[in-house]
Amino acid sequence: MKKLGAALTLLLLAACQKPAVWTAVTPLESELPGGLRVRGEAGWNRLDTHQAGTWNVRWTVNGETLDRLWFFAGVPAGQPLVRVRGEVPKGAAVFKEGMQAEDVAELFESFLSAGGSTFRRDRLAPHPFAGGDGFRFDYTLIRKADDVTLKGSAFGAVRGGKLYLIVFQAPRVHYFAALLPRAEAVVKSARIEP
Amino acid sequence: MGAIRGVAWMLAALLCLAGTRAGAQERRAEGVTGLKAGATILVMPLDVELYALTAGGVREPKAEWTEKARTNLLEALRGRERPGGLRFIPFEGPADETVAELGHLNAAVAEAIWWHHFGPMHLPAKRGQLDWTLGEEAAALAKATPADYALYLFLRDSTATGGRVATIALMAVAGLNVGGGSQVGYADLVDLRTGQVVWFNRLVRMSGDVREPAAAKATLDNLLAEFPE
Amino acid sequence: MLALPLLAGAGAAAQDPPAKPHAPALGSEEGGLRALCDREEAKLLQSPLLVRDPALTAYVQAVCCRLAGPLCPEVRVHILRTPYFNASMAPNGMMQVWTGLLLRCADEAQLATILGHEIAHYHLRHGLDQLRDAKSRSAFATLALMVPIAGPLASLGAVAGGFAYSRDHERAADAEGLERLAEAGYPAGEAPRVWSNLLEELKAEGGGDAAKRSRLFATHPPETERQRALEAAAARMAGADRDPGRAAFRAAIAPFRMGWMEDELKRRRYGESVALLTRLCGEDPQDGLARYFLGEACRLRDGDGDAERARRAYGEALELPGAPPEVHRALGRLHRRAGRMPEMRAAYARYLALRPDAEDAEMIKTYLKETP
């Protein structure tokens, strides 16, 4: 019983003590890690997840099971897209210096596909990012937890040896098409301060 | 199956909330007061499972109970019909991929509402409004059977069996509460013209039963609190 | 009913073949279990992971029927696109076969080894025994209720079936499965190979005892014991010269292999993938597809000497039938990195000529315009 009690307590502590605190995004310019600046209109909510890596910020309109704008703002070489409890997860692929667009797409796919997945890249193309050259890739994914088919678009560039990537992902039914223009507007506003 | 894991989160979330935020959240979308008279509600296949909680604390699936529960719940829904009022029609169209995909999406919407509207992770930009949708694609549900709304209902119900009851008594003597049965569920009503979720409610309690018609009606009354009729 | 003589050494307990399952009362334990499985099957039929290819499903179903004999009408085959080695049969007759298993089989006899084993579990009603066994009830409930269909798994053999059968059950199913294999006219000698191949892959990943890292080997009899028992039993059986059904099997899976190999790499267990693809290249030295993916697996593993191994594999694939156009892209990528611009342009141009609508065509066209 003790063991069970302890497990329950831990579960409750985990659930109670750190409810993720979302803040509303204002129409003013938002500061993100790595010197990234974007302008978001009202409606977005923001979650800073510094324990995962100082470069991670997430935005959502309706909740993350439905839509997510994901910032990987200035991932340094040798680091994964997301750290777990401040550490590089075992076996996780990391960003490396000299990575090209297709390498970054592969890195992101590997990050999303841990444990096997139905990730399919639909398009990889050049795309301007933060006032310079960059790339965009689109993908389709079936989320295994609930079988929801998701679509995603990622925009990024490597600047000053760091990776900047903004990914929008939402269910194929309704949410992706409905919110993509708002996500694209955020991407379009991106600039990087040295 | 992800729903089962969802139940664990939901339970944890509810236990956390017990003392902090009680029932202040709107169950209806802004401006929804009632449905038009004679509106037809498509009852999507009930996502209901009943379990027996055995002495060892194992949940054993009970097909017979589940069958009864479905019959009872549908009967209780019909009991809400009044001449000239709402009509409940079980969904009988082909459960094709579109229907399945909308069902998956509805579960994702329900999870978002559970966490962000009723749960602890409020989205400030939502300003406390029940403001979620399945999108206009939801109209596809009414293709085979014309209807105005769709009702999704999810329920997991565990009932302690004799052996479990003995365990509870024994543990109670030792000052421990190991729990009898429990009910976890939610229901939501979708406007098939717009896809908007016009009403949502969730249910978590450590009692309840749906194996008998009267008890099932009581459960349904709880689950359909503030249902816009 | 098939004759079921006991196999000495395979450890099967003496028992009468149980009665054929019939529709049980809903209120019974079995009724509850079957109804639950029926609902899971209904969900499975809507899963986006379900392979909806009538020809492939019919082929695997036919292999099943050849093994199941009179039980054939009770078995319903569903193929799921998941890159792990697994097949399972639920107590209601729902047979799940994962594409990772199909990719790993060399011939029909190897596939039949696994299917025969699962049919034996069903015939011997092990699922119900498991539910009745109070000790394993928690494990059963956890598995049956919480493991999502084809959910994310850490390793190759992470789940051997939906149910955590006991080792006695596994031995009995091995024994009966082998009988069914021989009865159906397959060479029994293929059976032990399935296990030795899988163990080779798990060992290849490195880091600790392979057998311990896999739940398949934790709940199944120790692989060496199992392999030996199967080898001994197979040796006593006639028909070593029988046709293992290699051509028919390869023809059935040929249209899907590329997608399955892509899925395999997404597991991110590159050591296991290199071992698997090396084996596939060995089984068919003319297999350009496996050769290309061996190059990809080496490139992604990125260990000492892997860049060179990858380059060599791509080069070899170029000369073989079945190599996909992507091999030119892989070479273009290597040339570009090394600054060999004319070679890069030649390779990428070949890729775009073969795949004008490639998803990355726009990106590659910008590379073609680059100057050193």
Coordinates of C-alpha atoms in Angstrom, one line a residue, chain B residues 48-136:
Chain B
V48 CA -19.2 3.4 -22.9
E49 CA -17.3 0.6 -21.0
L50 CA -18.2 -0.9 -17.7
Y51 CA -15.8 -2.7 -15.5
A52 CA -16.0 -4.8 -12.4
L53 CA -13.4 -3.8 -9.8
T54 CA -12.2 -7.1 -8.4
A55 CA -10.6 -7.8 -5.0
G56 CA -7.1 -7.3 -6.4
G57 CA -8.1 -4.0 -7.8
V58 CA -8.2 -5.2 -11.4
R59 CA -10.7 -3.8 -13.7
E60 CA -12.4 -6.6 -15.6
P61 CA -14.4 -5.7 -18.7
K62 CA -18.1 -6.7 -18.3
A63 CA -19.8 -7.1 -21.7
E64 CA -23.2 -7.8 -20.2
W65 CA -23.1 -4.6 -18.0
T66 CA -21.9 -2.6 -21.0
E67 CA -24.8 -3.8 -23.2
K68 CA -27.3 -3.0 -20.4
A69 CA -25.7 0.4 -19.9
R70 CA -26.0 1.4 -23.5
T71 CA -29.6 0.3 -23.7
N72 CA -30.4 2.1 -20.4
L73 CA -28.6 5.3 -21.5
L74 CA -30.4 5.4 -24.9
E75 CA -33.7 4.7 -23.1
A76 CA -33.0 7.5 -20.6
L77 CA -32.2 9.9 -23.6
R78 CA -35.5 9.0 -25.1
G79 CA -37.1 9.7 -21.8
R80 CA -36.1 13.3 -22.3
E81 CA -38.1 13.7 -25.5
R82 CA -41.4 15.6 -25.2
P83 CA -44.1 15.9 -27.9
G84 CA -42.9 18.7 -30.2
G85 CA -39.6 18.9 -28.3
L86 CA -36.1 17.5 -29.0
R87 CA -35.7 14.2 -30.7
F88 CA -32.8 11.8 -30.2
I89 CA -31.9 9.5 -33.1
P90 CA -29.1 6.9 -32.8
F91 CA -26.5 7.4 -35.5
E92 CA -26.9 4.6 -38.0
G93 CA -25.1 5.9 -41.0
P94 CA -22.0 4.1 -42.3
A95 CA -19.1 4.5 -39.8
D96 CA -16.8 5.4 -42.7
E97 CA -13.4 7.1 -42.4
T98 CA -14.9 10.6 -42.2
V99 CA -17.1 9.6 -39.3
A100 CA -14.2 8.0 -37.6
E101 CA -11.9 11.0 -38.2
L102 CA -14.6 13.4 -36.8
G103 CA -14.9 11.1 -33.7
H104 CA -11.1 11.2 -33.2
L105 CA -11.2 15.0 -33.6
N106 CA -14.1 15.3 -31.1
A107 CA -12.0 13.3 -28.5
A108 CA -9.1 15.8 -29.1
V109 CA -11.5 18.7 -28.7
A110 CA -13.0 17.2 -25.5
E111 CA -9.5 16.8 -24.1
A112 CA -8.7 20.4 -24.9
I113 CA -11.9 21.6 -23.2
W114 CA -11.3 19.3 -20.2
W115 CA -7.9 20.7 -19.6
H116 CA -8.2 24.3 -20.8
H117 CA -11.8 25.2 -20.0
F118 CA -12.6 23.2 -16.9
G119 CA -9.1 22.1 -16.0
P120 CA -6.1 23.9 -14.5
M121 CA -4.4 25.1 -17.7
H122 CA -6.5 28.0 -18.6
L123 CA -5.9 29.7 -21.9
P124 CA -6.3 33.4 -21.1
A125 CA -6.9 34.4 -24.7
K126 CA -10.1 32.3 -24.6
R127 CA -11.4 34.7 -21.9
G128 CA -13.3 31.8 -20.2
Q129 CA -15.6 31.2 -23.1
L130 CA -16.6 27.7 -24.2
D131 CA -15.3 28.3 -27.7
W132 CA -14.4 25.2 -29.6
T133 CA -15.5 23.6 -32.9
L134 CA -15.2 20.5 -35.1
G135 CA -15.4 22.7 -38.1
E136 CA -17.9 22.8 -40.9

